[in-house]
């Protein structure tokens, strides 16, 4: 490898290098302790020194130096891991550089020429692969070490590396941590003790920052039941962020099948960089905080002050700019932030260059002034250009008119800083839809009704109107502490839909996709899928007690919204609990608004909640359990097993408490959820447990605890709700619960915020990522246990062997996915399928794994054998093999009797295994998990499997001449390299000759009775000239096998039954001994674990 020329002094080398070759301008050297005469104490000391100091020579013990005769300075220009590699570089220098150097007069000119030439070679090598790295030179050296030490496939992309200590027991090993796209690797070499660690990201159960008495700060990684700790990291937070991103990337790509089409930095696993991961992490935080669509990426960040007119001061914060949004978040504790869609910006002016300020003019006669912006001119130009690109037709007024309007706004703003009237926005007019909110239709407010509840409702509306007058209304409203206070007190019925749209970010989705929902409804109308069947089944279970869903109006709206979303997002389709949530959304929002609210909930606010495995809800249950341990220690002391709370809280998370609270109280919880996200649900869950602490501590079993919580939820009321008794749920049956003191939902929410409001959203998101790994691995482990339980009933392998086989099988599945986004095997991985069908192998993956595990290690012609085995065990001929089919084949070859092994080999040479094209492709694999599932077909398949009879040897068809010849060749291949090879060859030749003689005798006996028919009936056959050809032409002993019978069978087709073949082979003790010889699968399993990755690399 060519190196960036670096100056070194030989007198400071401590005699660590030995000169192998030299000439007037170059020296080739070998590191002492390597190569000839290496080892011993010198080798140990030098190796340790090289590893600890990150020396390139640890993996490149050869180097080439450049020097000039009249200088004591040497320049390192190349290194090599092997002598052949460094000699190749040396010869190139001799042929291309040496002759040229003679024309230079000055030593400085010679050195400059050599350095320029080497830099040119390096630039050419790294033009594509290293251009995105921060320090290409150092990265090249690290990449060389990474490839040498771990021997992973060359396609594996190294992302970054760090110096650290790895704790193996109580002794730390100083070495290097390498983070690549698919693997976490560590290497250390101390005084001859080499430590090498390779862990796949998809195998990690825990990834977290920890600290204890010995390790002040470290990173804990748990995989395969083992704990690994990495400490002494110079940039621990940065390292952890990259590890977290890579683990999350692996989970999303391999388990969730995300393609990252909207994120170029992550779309190609061969081009992942540290910079790209850090950028993606910042964009994720940005989108989560401001509730922006997934298409938005954080492009620029500027520190600035924002003039806050309602507080009359400048608040310090950061301007965050994305493709379509200008956002600001304060950093001085005021909890103030604002989101400005570019479509709302009218113009940008720079009124005061001395204060580096710019003013953004927004529709609705509003202006926001940012000051002390370091690069305010470029920011202003960027905003202008983006507004020009994204401007809507409504902004097509003349530039002069816009500029005049903005300038008058700015002048007035500067002259009257106390005048906040310009900051008052008007409610944005959204595109009208054909339906109204169902609450408006079924429970219109009576303006003349002046009962106490309606008066309180009017007071709430007035409070919000005052808030709008101060903080603005619509998409550019200021979000502050006061906004949250109003939310906690309760949102007026008339404003609920508008505020839900604003807080969730759904208002922006709907504004940027006009007409989208209508098109979806038209396209999805009349479609029939599994999702639509489930929707129809659940329509009348959605708030059945509410009048809106006792009529066709509400049911039809619910059907349209759910069907349209299932059509939009087939990956989610429809999941139970979506109907309950959507029905509440339809009560307070128009139909199209309810659709976009559902999009915001399913795709942003509650990720992975609504799918077959409800991973998101399980993750938040784990987060909730952590919070219980932190916030409610008394409860933890009494109930050490918190899994009860995880199970009982599942409906809380899935339905946002709608399924357990009366509807008039549940909507207040939904208010808080849309403002604060899942944090609001977690806080309320803690408050519920805290409120019932004494009762829960005194209960004796889980059933009693469930009863306590159910009674509590039934007693929750909303004393301020203006809804009539026909709509309210809490009023029903209250006489039976009079003994239980009622709890007002507003008081419960206020208490939740007071006691647990210190929980930060960032901490919740971090806990979500940490627990997602554990939840997914737990589900995967459950899948493995179920698969092994089923397969263990059909094979003779032990549970531990099946466990190891499953690990290798699953890893082989992922090996086909590591380096590509469009792996067919990955596309067919569907968690909703039966356990056995979740992980399957195509032929290429099967062939690699089968070659590692099949018992005949010296067998030749493995590719054909793998192909025939694959075809035989692929029962449904979809081009994929599941774990049970794979184990069936191995179990037969390892544990089967002589008859079963021979029957298996016999069937390999019959259709469908043998007669198909030799390309390894059966047919195109069917699409999985799409469309309507044919349940009748599944039931029929299940019935067929139950009624399937045990196959007997008499059921096997006869083998024709072509198949028999290949069968004989297969036997020869199996015997290759065996100590008894010669005896086995002769036995096969004897059996072949015997069978042909038997066939000839049988034919002659039948000739008089049926002269017009061939000797034996076969389905297919080839001319017998091939039959007398030796199955193994290189083996002399088989040459005579068919000579005696060949002349008489020259024009007759012939075949054998399995019984004939079996009887003949049973008479050969050498063959019987070969197949009955016990073979230990554990040895093959251990070898496969160490070589599985290398086999992939060599293919």
PDB file of N, CA and C in Angstrom, residues 457 460 464 486-497 499-500 503 668 671:
ATOM      1  N   UNK A 457     -66.646  26.032  29.603  1.00  0.00           N
ATOM      2  CA  UNK A 457     -66.114  25.749  28.262  1.00  0.00           C
ATOM      3  C   UNK A 457     -65.835  27.062  27.520  1.00  0.00           C
ATOM      4  N   UNK A 460     -62.666  28.589  28.796  1.00  0.00           N
ATOM      5  CA  UNK A 460     -61.498  27.946  28.215  1.00  0.00           C
ATOM      6  C   UNK A 460     -61.221  28.495  26.819  1.00  0.00           C
ATOM      7  N   UNK A 464     -57.844  30.498  25.420  1.00  0.00           N
ATOM      8  CA  UNK A 464     -57.069  30.135  24.218  1.00  0.00           C
ATOM      9  C   UNK A 464     -57.039  31.285  23.212  1.00  0.00           C
ATOM     10  N   UNK A 486     -52.016  25.453  29.373  1.00  0.00           N
ATOM     11  CA  UNK A 486     -53.376  25.448  28.856  1.00  0.00           C
ATOM     12  C   UNK A 486     -53.801  24.046  28.430  1.00  0.00           C
ATOM     13  N   UNK A 487     -52.858  23.280  27.873  1.00  0.00           N
ATOM     14  CA  UNK A 487     -53.149  21.904  27.464  1.00  0.00           C
ATOM     15  C   UNK A 487     -53.524  21.060  28.681  1.00  0.00           C
ATOM     16  N   UNK A 488     -52.756  21.230  29.759  1.00  0.00           N
ATOM     17  CA  UNK A 488     -53.001  20.439  30.967  1.00  0.00           C
ATOM     18  C   UNK A 488     -54.383  20.745  31.553  1.00  0.00           C
ATOM     19  N   UNK A 489     -54.798  22.003  31.465  1.00  0.00           N
ATOM     20  CA  UNK A 489     -56.116  22.366  31.988  1.00  0.00           C
ATOM     21  C   UNK A 489     -57.246  21.800  31.153  1.00  0.00           C
ATOM     22  N   UNK A 490     -56.962  21.522  29.889  1.00  0.00           N
ATOM     23  CA  UNK A 490     -57.996  20.969  29.013  1.00  0.00           C
ATOM     24  C   UNK A 490     -58.250  21.851  27.809  1.00  0.00           C
ATOM     25  N   UNK A 491     -58.449  21.218  26.667  1.00  0.00           N
ATOM     26  CA  UNK A 491     -58.677  21.936  25.415  1.00  0.00           C
ATOM     27  C   UNK A 491     -60.171  22.035  25.159  1.00  0.00           C
ATOM     28  N   UNK A 492     -60.670  23.198  24.748  1.00  0.00           N
ATOM     29  CA  UNK A 492     -62.104  23.330  24.436  1.00  0.00           C
ATOM     30  C   UNK A 492     -62.510  22.391  23.301  1.00  0.00           C
ATOM     31  N   UNK A 493     -63.720  21.902  23.355  1.00  0.00           N
ATOM     32  CA  UNK A 493     -64.215  20.972  22.328  1.00  0.00           C
ATOM     33  C   UNK A 493     -64.092  21.577  20.934  1.00  0.00           C
ATOM     34  N   UNK A 494     -64.368  22.871  20.795  1.00  0.00           N
ATOM     35  CA  UNK A 494     -64.382  23.499  19.473  1.00  0.00           C
ATOM     36  C   UNK A 494     -62.991  23.633  18.869  1.00  0.00           C
ATOM     37  N   UNK A 495     -61.955  23.659  19.700  1.00  0.00           N
ATOM     38  CA  UNK A 495     -60.586  23.872  19.200  1.00  0.00           C
ATOM     39  C   UNK A 495     -59.760  22.592  19.141  1.00  0.00           C
ATOM     40  N   UNK A 496     -60.329  21.494  19.614  1.00  0.00           N
ATOM     41  CA  UNK A 496     -59.540  20.268  19.766  1.00  0.00           C
ATOM     42  C   UNK A 496     -58.960  19.785  18.435  1.00  0.00           C
ATOM     43  N   UNK A 497     -59.785  19.709  17.412  1.00  0.00           N
ATOM     44  CA  UNK A 497     -59.297  19.220  16.118  1.00  0.00           C
ATOM     45  C   UNK A 497     -58.192  20.097  15.548  1.00  0.00           C
ATOM     46  N   UNK A 499     -56.085  22.097  17.162  1.00  0.00           N
ATOM     47  CA  UNK A 499     -54.854  22.011  17.948  1.00  0.00           C
ATOM     48  C   UNK A 499     -54.169  20.656  17.785  1.00  0.00           C
ATOM     49  N   UNK A 500     -54.955  19.583  17.656  1.00  0.00           N
ATOM     50  CA  UNK A 500     -54.347  18.280  17.386  1.00  0.00           C
ATOM     51  C   UNK A 500     -53.555  18.328  16.081  1.00  0.00           C
ATOM     52  N   UNK A 503     -50.279  20.542  16.749  1.00  0.00           N
ATOM     53  CA  UNK A 503     -49.249  19.964  17.627  1.00  0.00           C
ATOM     54  C   UNK A 503     -48.607  18.714  17.030  1.00  0.00           C
ATOM     55  N   UNK A 668     -58.814  14.201  26.917  1.00  0.00           N
ATOM     56  CA  UNK A 668     -57.852  15.085  27.582  1.00  0.00           C
ATOM     57  C   UNK A 668     -56.449  14.471  27.546  1.00  0.00           C
ATOM     58  N   UNK A 671     -55.093  15.050  24.140  1.00  0.00           N
ATOM     59  CA  UNK A 671     -54.586  16.429  24.032  1.00  0.00           C
ATOM     60  C   UNK A 671     -53.110  16.492  24.422  1.00  0.00           C
TER      61      UNK A 671
END
